[in-house]
Coordinates of C-alpha atoms in Angstrom, one line a residue:
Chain Y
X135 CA 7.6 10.5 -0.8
X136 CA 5.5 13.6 0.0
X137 CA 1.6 12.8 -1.1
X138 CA 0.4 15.9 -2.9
X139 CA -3.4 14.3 -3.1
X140 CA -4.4 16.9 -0.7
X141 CA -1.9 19.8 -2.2
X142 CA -2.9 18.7 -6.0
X143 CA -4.8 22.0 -7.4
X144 CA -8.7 21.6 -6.9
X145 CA -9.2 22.5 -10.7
X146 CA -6.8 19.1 -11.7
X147 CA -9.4 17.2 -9.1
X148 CA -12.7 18.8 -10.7
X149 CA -10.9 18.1 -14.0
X150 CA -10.2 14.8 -13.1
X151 CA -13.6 13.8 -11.6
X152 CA -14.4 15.3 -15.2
X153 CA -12.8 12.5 -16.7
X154 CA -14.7 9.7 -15.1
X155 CA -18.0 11.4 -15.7
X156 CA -17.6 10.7 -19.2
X157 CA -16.1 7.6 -18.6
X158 CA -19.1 6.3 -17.1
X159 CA -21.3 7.8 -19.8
X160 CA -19.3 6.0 -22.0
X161 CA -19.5 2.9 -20.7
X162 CA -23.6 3.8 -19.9
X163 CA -23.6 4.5 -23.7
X164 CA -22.1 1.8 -25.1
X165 CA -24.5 -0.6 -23.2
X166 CA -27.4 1.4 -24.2
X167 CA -26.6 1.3 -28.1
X168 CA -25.6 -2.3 -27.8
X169 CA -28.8 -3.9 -29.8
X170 CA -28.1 -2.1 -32.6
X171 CA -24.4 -4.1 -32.9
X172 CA -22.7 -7.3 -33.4
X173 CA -21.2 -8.9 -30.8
X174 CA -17.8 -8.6 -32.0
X175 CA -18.1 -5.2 -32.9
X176 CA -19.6 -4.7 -29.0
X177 CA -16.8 -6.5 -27.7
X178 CA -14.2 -4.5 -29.5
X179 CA -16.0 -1.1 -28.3
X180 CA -16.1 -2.9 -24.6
X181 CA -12.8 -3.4 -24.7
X182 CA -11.7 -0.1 -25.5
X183 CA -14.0 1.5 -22.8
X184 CA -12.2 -0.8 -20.4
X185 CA -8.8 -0.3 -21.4
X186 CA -9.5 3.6 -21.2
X187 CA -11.1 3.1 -17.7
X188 CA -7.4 1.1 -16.6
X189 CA -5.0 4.1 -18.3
X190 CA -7.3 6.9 -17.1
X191 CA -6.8 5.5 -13.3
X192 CA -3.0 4.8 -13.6
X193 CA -2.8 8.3 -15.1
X194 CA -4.6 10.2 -12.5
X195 CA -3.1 8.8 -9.9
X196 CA 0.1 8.5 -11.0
X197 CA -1.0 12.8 -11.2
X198 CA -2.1 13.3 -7.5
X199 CA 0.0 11.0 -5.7
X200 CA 3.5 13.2 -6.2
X201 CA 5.4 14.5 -8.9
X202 CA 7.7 12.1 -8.6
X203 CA 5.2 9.3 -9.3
X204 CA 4.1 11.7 -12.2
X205 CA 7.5 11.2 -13.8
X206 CA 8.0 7.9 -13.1
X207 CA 5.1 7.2 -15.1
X208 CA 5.5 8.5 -18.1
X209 CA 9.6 7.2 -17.9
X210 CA 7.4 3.6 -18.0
X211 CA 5.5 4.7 -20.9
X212 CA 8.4 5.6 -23.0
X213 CA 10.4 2.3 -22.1
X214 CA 7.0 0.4 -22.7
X215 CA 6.9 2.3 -26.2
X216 CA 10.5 1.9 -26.9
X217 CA 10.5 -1.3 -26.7
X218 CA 7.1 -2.2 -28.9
X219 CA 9.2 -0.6 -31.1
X220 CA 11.8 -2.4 -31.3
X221 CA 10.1 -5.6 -31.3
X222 CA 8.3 -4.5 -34.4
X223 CA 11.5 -3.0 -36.5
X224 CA 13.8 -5.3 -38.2
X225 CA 16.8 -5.2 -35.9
X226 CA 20.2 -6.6 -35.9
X227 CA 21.9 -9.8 -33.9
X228 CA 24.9 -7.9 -33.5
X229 CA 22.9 -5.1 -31.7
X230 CA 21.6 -6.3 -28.6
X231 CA 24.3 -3.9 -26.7
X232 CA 23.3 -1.2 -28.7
X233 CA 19.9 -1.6 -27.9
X234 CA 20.5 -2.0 -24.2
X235 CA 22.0 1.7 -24.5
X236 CA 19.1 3.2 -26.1
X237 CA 17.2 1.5 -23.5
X238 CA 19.5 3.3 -20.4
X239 CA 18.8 6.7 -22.4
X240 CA 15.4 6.6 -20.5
X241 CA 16.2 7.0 -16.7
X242 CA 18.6 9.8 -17.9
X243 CA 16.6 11.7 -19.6
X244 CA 13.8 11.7 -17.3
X245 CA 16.0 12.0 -14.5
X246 CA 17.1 16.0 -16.5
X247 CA 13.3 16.1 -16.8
X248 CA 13.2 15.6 -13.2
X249 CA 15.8 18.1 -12.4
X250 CA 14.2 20.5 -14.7
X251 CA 17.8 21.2 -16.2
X252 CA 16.4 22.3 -19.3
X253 CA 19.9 22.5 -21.5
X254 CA 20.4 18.8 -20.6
X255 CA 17.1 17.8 -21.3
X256 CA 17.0 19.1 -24.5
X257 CA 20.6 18.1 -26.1
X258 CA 20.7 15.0 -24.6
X259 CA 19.3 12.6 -26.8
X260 CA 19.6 14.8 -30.1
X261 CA 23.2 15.2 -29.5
X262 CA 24.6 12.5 -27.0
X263 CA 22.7 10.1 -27.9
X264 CA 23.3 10.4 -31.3
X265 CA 27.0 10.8 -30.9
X266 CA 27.7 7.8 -28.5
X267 CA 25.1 5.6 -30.1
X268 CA 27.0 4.8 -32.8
X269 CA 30.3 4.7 -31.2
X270 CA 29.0 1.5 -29.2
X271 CA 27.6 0.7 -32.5
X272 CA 30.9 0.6 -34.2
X273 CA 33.2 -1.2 -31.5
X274 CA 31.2 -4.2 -31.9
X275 CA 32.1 -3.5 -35.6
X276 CA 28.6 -5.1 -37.9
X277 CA 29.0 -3.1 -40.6
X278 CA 26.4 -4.9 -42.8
X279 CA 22.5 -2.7 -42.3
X280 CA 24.8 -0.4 -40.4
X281 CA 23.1 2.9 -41.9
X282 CA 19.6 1.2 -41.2
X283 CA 20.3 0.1 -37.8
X284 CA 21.5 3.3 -36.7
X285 CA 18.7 5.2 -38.0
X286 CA 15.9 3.4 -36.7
X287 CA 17.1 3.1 -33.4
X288 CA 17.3 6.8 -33.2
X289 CA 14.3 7.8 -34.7
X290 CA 13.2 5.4 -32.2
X291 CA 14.7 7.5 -29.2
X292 CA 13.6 10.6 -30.6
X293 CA 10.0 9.5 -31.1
X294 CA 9.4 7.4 -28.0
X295 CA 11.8 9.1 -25.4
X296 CA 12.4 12.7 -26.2
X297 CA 9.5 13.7 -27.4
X298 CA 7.0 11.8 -24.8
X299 CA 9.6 13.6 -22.3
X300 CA 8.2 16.9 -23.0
X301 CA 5.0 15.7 -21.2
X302 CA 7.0 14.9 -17.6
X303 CA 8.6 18.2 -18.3
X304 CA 5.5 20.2 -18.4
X305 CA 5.5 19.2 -14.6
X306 CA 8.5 21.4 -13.3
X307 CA 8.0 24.3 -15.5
X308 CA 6.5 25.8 -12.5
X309 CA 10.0 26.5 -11.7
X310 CA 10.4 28.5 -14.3
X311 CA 6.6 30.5 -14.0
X312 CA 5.1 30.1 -10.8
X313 CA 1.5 30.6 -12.2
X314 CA 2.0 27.5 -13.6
X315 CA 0.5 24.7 -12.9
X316 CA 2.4 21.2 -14.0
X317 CA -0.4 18.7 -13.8
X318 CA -2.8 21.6 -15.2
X319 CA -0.6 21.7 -18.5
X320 CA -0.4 18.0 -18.8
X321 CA -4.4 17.4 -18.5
X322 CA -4.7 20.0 -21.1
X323 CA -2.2 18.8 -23.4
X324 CA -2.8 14.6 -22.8
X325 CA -7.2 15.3 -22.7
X326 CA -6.7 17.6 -25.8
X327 CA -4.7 15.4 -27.6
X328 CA -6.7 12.3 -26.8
X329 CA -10.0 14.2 -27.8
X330 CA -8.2 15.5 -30.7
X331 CA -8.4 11.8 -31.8
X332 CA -11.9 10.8 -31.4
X333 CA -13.5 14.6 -32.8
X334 CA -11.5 13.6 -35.9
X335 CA -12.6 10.0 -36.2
X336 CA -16.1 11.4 -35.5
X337 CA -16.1 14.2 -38.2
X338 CA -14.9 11.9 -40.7
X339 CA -17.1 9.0 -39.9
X340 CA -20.6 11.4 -40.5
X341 CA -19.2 13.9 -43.4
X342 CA -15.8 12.6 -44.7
X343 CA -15.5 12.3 -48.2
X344 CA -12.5 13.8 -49.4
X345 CA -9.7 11.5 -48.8
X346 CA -6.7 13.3 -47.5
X347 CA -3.3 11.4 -47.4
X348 CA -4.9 8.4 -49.1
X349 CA -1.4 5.8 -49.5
X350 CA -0.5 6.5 -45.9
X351 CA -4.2 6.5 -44.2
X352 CA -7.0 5.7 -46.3
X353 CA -9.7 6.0 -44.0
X354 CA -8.5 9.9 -43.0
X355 CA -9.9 12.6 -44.6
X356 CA -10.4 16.8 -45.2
X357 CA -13.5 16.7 -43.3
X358 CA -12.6 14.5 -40.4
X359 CA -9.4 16.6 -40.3
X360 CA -11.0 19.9 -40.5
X361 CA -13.7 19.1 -38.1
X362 CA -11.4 18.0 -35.5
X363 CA -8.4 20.8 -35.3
X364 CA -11.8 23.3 -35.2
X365 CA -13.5 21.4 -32.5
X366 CA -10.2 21.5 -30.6
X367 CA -9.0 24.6 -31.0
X368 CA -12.7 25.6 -29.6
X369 CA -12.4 23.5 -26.7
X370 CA -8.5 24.1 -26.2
X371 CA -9.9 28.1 -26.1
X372 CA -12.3 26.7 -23.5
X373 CA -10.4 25.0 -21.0
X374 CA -7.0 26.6 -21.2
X375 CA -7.9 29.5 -18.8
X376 CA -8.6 27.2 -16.1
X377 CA -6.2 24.8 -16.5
X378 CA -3.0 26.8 -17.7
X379 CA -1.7 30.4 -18.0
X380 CA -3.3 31.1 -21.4
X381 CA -5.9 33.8 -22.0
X382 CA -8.3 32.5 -24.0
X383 CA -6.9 33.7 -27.1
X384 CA -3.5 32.0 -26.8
X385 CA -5.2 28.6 -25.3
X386 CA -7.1 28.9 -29.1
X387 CA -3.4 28.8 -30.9
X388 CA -2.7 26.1 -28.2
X389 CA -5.4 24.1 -29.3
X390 CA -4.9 24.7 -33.2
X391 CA -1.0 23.1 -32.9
X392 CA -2.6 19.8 -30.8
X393 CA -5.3 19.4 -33.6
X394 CA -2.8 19.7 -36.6
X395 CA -0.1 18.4 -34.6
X396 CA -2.2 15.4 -33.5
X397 CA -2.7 14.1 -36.9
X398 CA 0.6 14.2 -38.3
X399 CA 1.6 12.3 -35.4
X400 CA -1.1 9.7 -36.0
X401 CA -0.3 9.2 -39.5
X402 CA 3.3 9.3 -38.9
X403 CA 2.9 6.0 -37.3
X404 CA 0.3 4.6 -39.9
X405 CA 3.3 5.3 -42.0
X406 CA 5.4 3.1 -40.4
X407 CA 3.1 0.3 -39.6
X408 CA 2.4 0.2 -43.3
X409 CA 5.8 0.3 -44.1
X410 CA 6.0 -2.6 -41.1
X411 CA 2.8 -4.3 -43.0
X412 CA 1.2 -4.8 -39.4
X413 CA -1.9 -3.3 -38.1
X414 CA -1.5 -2.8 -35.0
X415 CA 1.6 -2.0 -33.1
X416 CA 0.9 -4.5 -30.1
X417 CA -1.5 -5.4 -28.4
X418 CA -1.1 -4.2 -24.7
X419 CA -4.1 -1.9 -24.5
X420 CA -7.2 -4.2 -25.8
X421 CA -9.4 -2.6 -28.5
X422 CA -6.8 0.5 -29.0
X423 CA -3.9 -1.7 -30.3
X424 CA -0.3 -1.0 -28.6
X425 CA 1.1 1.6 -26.8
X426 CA 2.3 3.5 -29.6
X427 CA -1.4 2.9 -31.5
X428 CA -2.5 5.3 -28.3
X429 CA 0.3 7.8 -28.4
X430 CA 0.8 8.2 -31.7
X431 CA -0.5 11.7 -31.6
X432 CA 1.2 12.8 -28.6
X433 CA 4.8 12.3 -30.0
X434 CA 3.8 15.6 -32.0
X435 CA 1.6 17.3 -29.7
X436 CA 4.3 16.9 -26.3
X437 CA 7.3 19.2 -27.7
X438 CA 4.8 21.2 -30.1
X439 CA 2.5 22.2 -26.6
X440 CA 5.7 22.4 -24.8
X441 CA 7.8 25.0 -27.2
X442 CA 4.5 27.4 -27.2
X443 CA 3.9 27.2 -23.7
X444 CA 7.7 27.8 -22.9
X445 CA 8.1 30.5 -25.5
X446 CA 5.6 32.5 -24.5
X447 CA 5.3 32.0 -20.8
X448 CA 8.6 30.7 -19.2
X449 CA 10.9 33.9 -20.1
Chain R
X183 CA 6.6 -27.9 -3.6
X184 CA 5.1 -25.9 -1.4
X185 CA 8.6 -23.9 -1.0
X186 CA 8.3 -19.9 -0.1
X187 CA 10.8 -18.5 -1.3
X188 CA 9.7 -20.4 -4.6
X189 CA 6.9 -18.7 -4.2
X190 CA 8.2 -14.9 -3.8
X191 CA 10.6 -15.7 -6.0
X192 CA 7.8 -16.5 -8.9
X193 CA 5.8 -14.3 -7.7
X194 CA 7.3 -10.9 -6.9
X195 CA 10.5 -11.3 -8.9
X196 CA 9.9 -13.1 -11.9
X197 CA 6.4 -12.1 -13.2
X198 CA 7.0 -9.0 -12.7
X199 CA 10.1 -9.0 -15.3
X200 CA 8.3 -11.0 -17.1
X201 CA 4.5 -9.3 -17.3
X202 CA 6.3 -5.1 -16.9
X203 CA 10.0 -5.5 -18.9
X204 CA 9.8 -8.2 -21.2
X205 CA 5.8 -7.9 -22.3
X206 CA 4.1 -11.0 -24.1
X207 CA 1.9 -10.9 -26.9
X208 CA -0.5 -14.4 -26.0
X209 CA -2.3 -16.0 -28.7
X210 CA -5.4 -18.1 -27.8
X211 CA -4.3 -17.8 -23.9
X212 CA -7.4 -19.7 -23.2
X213 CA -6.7 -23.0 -24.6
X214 CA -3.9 -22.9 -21.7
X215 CA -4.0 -25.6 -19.4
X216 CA -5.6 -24.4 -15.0
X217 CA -4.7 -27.6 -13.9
X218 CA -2.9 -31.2 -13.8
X219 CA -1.9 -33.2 -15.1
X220 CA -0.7 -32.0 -18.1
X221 CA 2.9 -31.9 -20.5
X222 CA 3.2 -27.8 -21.8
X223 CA 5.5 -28.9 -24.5
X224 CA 7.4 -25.7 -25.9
X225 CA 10.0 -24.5 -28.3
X226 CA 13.3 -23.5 -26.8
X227 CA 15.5 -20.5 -26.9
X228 CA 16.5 -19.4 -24.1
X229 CA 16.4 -19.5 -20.0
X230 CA 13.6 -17.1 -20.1
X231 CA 11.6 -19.7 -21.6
X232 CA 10.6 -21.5 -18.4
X233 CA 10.5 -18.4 -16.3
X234 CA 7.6 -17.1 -19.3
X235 CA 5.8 -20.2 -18.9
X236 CA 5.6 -20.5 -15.4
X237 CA 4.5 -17.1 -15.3
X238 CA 1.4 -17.9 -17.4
X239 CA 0.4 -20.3 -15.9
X240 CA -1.6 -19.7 -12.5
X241 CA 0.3 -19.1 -9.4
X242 CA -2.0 -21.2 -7.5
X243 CA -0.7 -23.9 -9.6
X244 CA 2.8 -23.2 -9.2
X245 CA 3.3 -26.2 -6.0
X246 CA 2.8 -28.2 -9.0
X247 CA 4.2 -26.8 -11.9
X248 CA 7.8 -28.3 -12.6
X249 CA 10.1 -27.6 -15.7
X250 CA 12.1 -30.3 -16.8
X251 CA 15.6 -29.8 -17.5
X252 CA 18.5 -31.1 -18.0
X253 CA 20.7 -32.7 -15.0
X254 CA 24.4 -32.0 -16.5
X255 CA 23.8 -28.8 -16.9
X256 CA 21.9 -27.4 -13.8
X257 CA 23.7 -29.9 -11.4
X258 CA 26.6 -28.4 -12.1
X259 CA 27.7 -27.1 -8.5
X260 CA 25.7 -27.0 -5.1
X261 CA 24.6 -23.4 -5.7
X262 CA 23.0 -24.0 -9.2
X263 CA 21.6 -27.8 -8.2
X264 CA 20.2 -25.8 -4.8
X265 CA 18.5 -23.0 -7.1
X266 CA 17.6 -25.5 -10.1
X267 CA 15.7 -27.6 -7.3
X268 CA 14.3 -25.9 -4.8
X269 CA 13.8 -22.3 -6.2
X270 CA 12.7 -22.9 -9.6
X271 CA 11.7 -26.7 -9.0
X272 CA 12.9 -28.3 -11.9
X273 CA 12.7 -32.1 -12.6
X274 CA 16.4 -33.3 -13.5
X275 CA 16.4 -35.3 -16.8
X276 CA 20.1 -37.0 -17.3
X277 CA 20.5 -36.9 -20.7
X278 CA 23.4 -39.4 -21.1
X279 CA 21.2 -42.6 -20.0
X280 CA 23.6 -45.0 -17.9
X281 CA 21.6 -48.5 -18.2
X282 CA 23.4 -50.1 -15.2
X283 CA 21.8 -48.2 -13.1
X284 CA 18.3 -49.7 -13.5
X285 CA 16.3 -46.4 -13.9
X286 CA 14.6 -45.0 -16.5
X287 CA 15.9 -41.2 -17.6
X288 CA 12.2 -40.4 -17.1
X289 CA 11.1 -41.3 -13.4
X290 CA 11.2 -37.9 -12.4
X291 CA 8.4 -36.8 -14.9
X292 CA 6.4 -40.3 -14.9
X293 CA 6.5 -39.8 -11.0
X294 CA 5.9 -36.2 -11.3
X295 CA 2.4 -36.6 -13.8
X296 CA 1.3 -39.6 -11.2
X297 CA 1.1 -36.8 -8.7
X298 CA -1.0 -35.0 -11.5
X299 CA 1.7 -32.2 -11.9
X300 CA 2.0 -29.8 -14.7
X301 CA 5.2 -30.7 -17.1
X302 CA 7.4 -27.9 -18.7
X303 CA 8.9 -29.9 -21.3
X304 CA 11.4 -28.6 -24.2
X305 CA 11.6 -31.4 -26.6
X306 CA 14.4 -30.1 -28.6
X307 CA 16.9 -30.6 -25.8
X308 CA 19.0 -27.6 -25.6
X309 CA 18.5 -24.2 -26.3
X310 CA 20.6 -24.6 -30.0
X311 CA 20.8 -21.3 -32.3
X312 CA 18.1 -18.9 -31.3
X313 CA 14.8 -18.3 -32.6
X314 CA 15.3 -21.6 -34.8
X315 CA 13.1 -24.7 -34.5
X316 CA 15.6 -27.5 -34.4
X317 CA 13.6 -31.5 -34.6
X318 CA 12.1 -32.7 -30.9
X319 CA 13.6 -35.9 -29.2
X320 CA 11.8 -38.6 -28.7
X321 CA 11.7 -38.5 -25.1
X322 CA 8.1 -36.3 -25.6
X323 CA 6.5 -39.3 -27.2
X324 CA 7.6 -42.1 -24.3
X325 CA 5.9 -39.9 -21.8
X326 CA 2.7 -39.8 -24.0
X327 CA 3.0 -43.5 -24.2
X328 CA 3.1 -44.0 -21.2
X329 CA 0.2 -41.8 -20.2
X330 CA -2.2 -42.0 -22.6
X331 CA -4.7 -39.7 -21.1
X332 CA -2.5 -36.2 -20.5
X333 CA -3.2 -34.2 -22.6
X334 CA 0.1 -32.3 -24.5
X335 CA -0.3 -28.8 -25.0
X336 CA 2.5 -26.9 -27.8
X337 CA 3.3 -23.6 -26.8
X338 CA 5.7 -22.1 -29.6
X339 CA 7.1 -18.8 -28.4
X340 CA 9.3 -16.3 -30.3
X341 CA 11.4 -13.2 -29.1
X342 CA 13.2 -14.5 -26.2
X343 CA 16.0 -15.5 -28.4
X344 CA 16.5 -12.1 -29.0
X345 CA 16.3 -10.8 -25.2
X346 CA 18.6 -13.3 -23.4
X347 CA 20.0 -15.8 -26.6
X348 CA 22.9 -18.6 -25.3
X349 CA 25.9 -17.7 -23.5
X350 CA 24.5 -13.8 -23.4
X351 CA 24.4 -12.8 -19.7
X352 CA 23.0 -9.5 -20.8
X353 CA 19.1 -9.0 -20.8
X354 CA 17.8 -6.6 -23.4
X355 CA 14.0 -6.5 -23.0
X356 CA 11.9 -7.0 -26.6
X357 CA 8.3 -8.1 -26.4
X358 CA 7.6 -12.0 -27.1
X359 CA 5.1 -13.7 -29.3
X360 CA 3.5 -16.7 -27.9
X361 CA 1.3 -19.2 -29.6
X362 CA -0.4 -21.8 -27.7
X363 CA -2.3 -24.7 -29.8
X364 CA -4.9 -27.4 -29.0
X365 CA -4.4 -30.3 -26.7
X366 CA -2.8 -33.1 -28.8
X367 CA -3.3 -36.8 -27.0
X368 CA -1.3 -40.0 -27.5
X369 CA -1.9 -41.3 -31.3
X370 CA -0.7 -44.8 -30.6
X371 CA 2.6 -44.9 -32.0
X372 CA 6.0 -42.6 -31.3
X373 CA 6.6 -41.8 -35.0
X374 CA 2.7 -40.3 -35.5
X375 CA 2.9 -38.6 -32.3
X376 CA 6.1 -36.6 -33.3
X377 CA 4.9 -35.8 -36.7
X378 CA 1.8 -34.9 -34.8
X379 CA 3.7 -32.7 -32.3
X380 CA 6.4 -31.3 -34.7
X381 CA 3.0 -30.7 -37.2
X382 CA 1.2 -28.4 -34.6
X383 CA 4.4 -26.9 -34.2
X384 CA 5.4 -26.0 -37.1
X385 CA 1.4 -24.3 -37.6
X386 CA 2.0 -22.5 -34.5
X387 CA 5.0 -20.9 -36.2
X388 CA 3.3 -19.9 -39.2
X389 CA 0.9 -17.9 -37.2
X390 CA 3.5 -15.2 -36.9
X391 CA 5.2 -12.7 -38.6
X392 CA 8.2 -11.3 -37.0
X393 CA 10.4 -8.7 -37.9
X394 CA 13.7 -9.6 -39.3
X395 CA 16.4 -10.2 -36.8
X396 CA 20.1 -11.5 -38.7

């Protein structure tokens, strides 16, 4: 395995060191405002400025050490997601197989990711997987909850595998435009969408009033909605001409998709976790929830980002 | 047992199945026993059951951790009775108790907690239908009986029954749920100490909600 630390683009290393500085302010932050709070609440805000310190490092180096780590990474974060989410869904005895081949769909579609054979990597999972699922579903013959079992494991897929995909694909596109820079798109894409998170928790926090999708997410609203897509579309138009192809006019658009983008994805899994009555979907990352808490947004954002940036740069 | 391939074998194979493709969901982790002696007392599902408890438990402990399980079915052929005691260290318990032979079914564990080991113990005596709570055999109490001071820690754990149920050979990886309670101690007669046991089990289980799985 080739190590690309020293190869890895120095604006992906300043972006990254980027990423700590604010880590440690964070965590410099949280200490200073710490009087002001109850220890629980502390220890909840603690624990999320840990947990981010822990997926921050495992990202970035799973970035700079090779490509291959790169996509072996996020193959581990859609198997980890896949299978929160299938502990959390009712599913069937009768199934287990079935599952097992929803699982396998993983290495193989990461593995067309890998290979940057885009036709594969696009039809796989929306056609094959949806064509042979169900075949192994119907030789073990349950036909009882069939309809439910089949559509839950692959909106599962779709959710958790292809769509996360679109992140490790971002990484050989660079194939296909050689002013591309893989790692570049996914710190703009991942940081944007992460950021995308907090501007609109913080918008709505100091001036949200109007609730917005009240029976799916009570707490979300116009302001916190508003606020965020403008803050990232102004920092998407900020940092895309260093870290992608994008003038600064397009990395604007760019931004616009992750911030709406962003929050249907988020409330997309509210919806399900109310429909699930739980509140969190695990508890893996301590003070964000489960995996799919944390990536909620991305399952929009990764082929949203990925369509715009191949569309208009990868002809 | 200070055996290293047990050791590896714990450590490099099975917790990381356990901790990276399975996933656990620990409730009050803390209450946990560090150190001997001790009975972990646990519902059963399936084999990942030991392997999930021995993988909580720390692996500086592990010389002294030993499941108990049953003889007939792990002594079945010098392969299995090799792996059953020397890999995964398990204390044979015959379940069919011949009295001509002037030993108690339990000497393994009563030796085993004089040596101020940690005790895997599944009460209910076989894995039985999964992710169902069937009653626990006495056997639990006559250990607390006779060792008054141990403390008996429940663990009730849910989910493994759905990744590697009875007579599946096929593991399909779903996160677990594990409860551990308080320490429960010897209440001075069998038929208390069950009720006890079976009491704090049956609590444990209510914690929970888990998704529907028929």
């Amino acid at each position: 395995m080739k190590i690309m630390l020293l190869d890895t683009p120095p604006v992906v290393l300043w972006f990254l060191a980027g990423l700590y500085l604010i880590l440690i302010a964070a965590s410099i932050a949280i200490r200073i405002i710490r009087p002001k709070m109850d220890e629980p609440e502390y220890r909840e805000l603690y624990l999320r400025v840990r947990s981010w310190w822990i997926m921050i490092t495992i990202f970035s180096l799973a970035l700079v050490l090779s490509r291959r780590a790169s996509l072996v990474f996020f193959a581990l974060v859609s198997f980890l997601a896949l299978k929160e989410y299938f502990s959390i869904i009712p599913t069937r005895r009768a199934d287990r197989r079935v599952l097992f081949w929803a699982y396998l769909c993983i290495p193989i579609q990461y593995l067309f990711a890998a290979q940057g054979r885009y036709g594969m990597f696009l039809i796989f999972i929306p056609v094959y997987a949806f064509l042979l699922i169900p075949l192994r579903m119907i030789t073990i013959g349950e036909t009882k909850d069939y309809l439910r079992a089949i559509s839950t494991i692959h909106w599962g897929l779709m959710t958790t595998v292809f769509s996360i995909s679109h992140v490790a694909f971002l990484l050989v596109l660079s194939e296909h435009n050689t002013e591309i820079v893989g790692a570049g798109l996914v710190l703009y894409l991942a940081f944007l969408t992460q950021f995308n998170d907090v501007a609109q928790f913080i918008w709505g926090k100091t001036l949200g009033k109007r609730k917005i999708i009240p029976k799916v997410s009570p707490n979300k609203t116009w302001e916190g909605f508003l606020g965020g897509v403008a803050t990232t579309t102004l920092l998407g138009g900020l940092l895309g001409p260093f870290l992608t192809p994008m003038s600064w006019p397009m990395a604007l658009a760019a931004g616009a998709i992750i911030g709406v983008g962003g929050f249907i994805g988020d409330v997309t899994i509210s919806a399900l976790k109310r429909d699930l009555e739980i509140k969190d979907t695990g508890n893996m990352l301590p003070g964000h929830g489960g995996i799919l808490d944390r990536i909620d947004s991305l399952t929009y954002t990764a082929p949203l980002f990925f369509h715009f940036i191949f569309f208009f740069y990868c002809r | 047992m200070n055996n290293p391939l047990r050791a590896l074998y714990f450590g490099l194979l099975i917790r990381p199945v356990v901790y990276l493709f399975l996933g656990m969901n620990v409730r009050n982790r803390e209450k946990l026993p560090t150190t001997g002696p001790v009975i972990l007392v646990a519902n059963h599902n399936s084999h990942l059951d030991t392997m999930v408890l021995m993988s909580l438990l720390p692996l500086k402990q592990l010389p002294i951790t030993r499941p108990v399980a049953a003889m007939d079915y792990f002594m079945k052929n010098k392969a299995l009775a090799w792996f059953a005691s020397r890999i995964i260290g398990i204390i044979p318990l015959q379940r069919k108790v011949r009295a001509e032979q002037g030993k108690h079914p339990l000497d393994g564990c009563f030796q085993a907690l004089e040596k101020n080991n940690i005790l895997i113990l599944f009460p209910e005596g076989s894995r039985g239908q999964p992710e169902k709570l069937s009653g626990f055999k006495s056997g639990i109490a006559h250990l607390a009986e006779r060792f008054p001071q141990v403390p008996v820690v429940p663990v009730f754990m849910h989910g493994l029954g759905k990744s590697l149920p009875k007579g599946e050979a096929l593991l399909v990886p779903f996160i677990c749920d594990i409860f551990v309670g308080d320490a429960l101690h010897w209440t001075g007669n069998r038929t208390s100490f069950l009720q006890t046991l079976d009491a704090s089990m049956e609590e444990l289980a209510a914690k929970g909600t888990f998704p529907a799985w028929d």
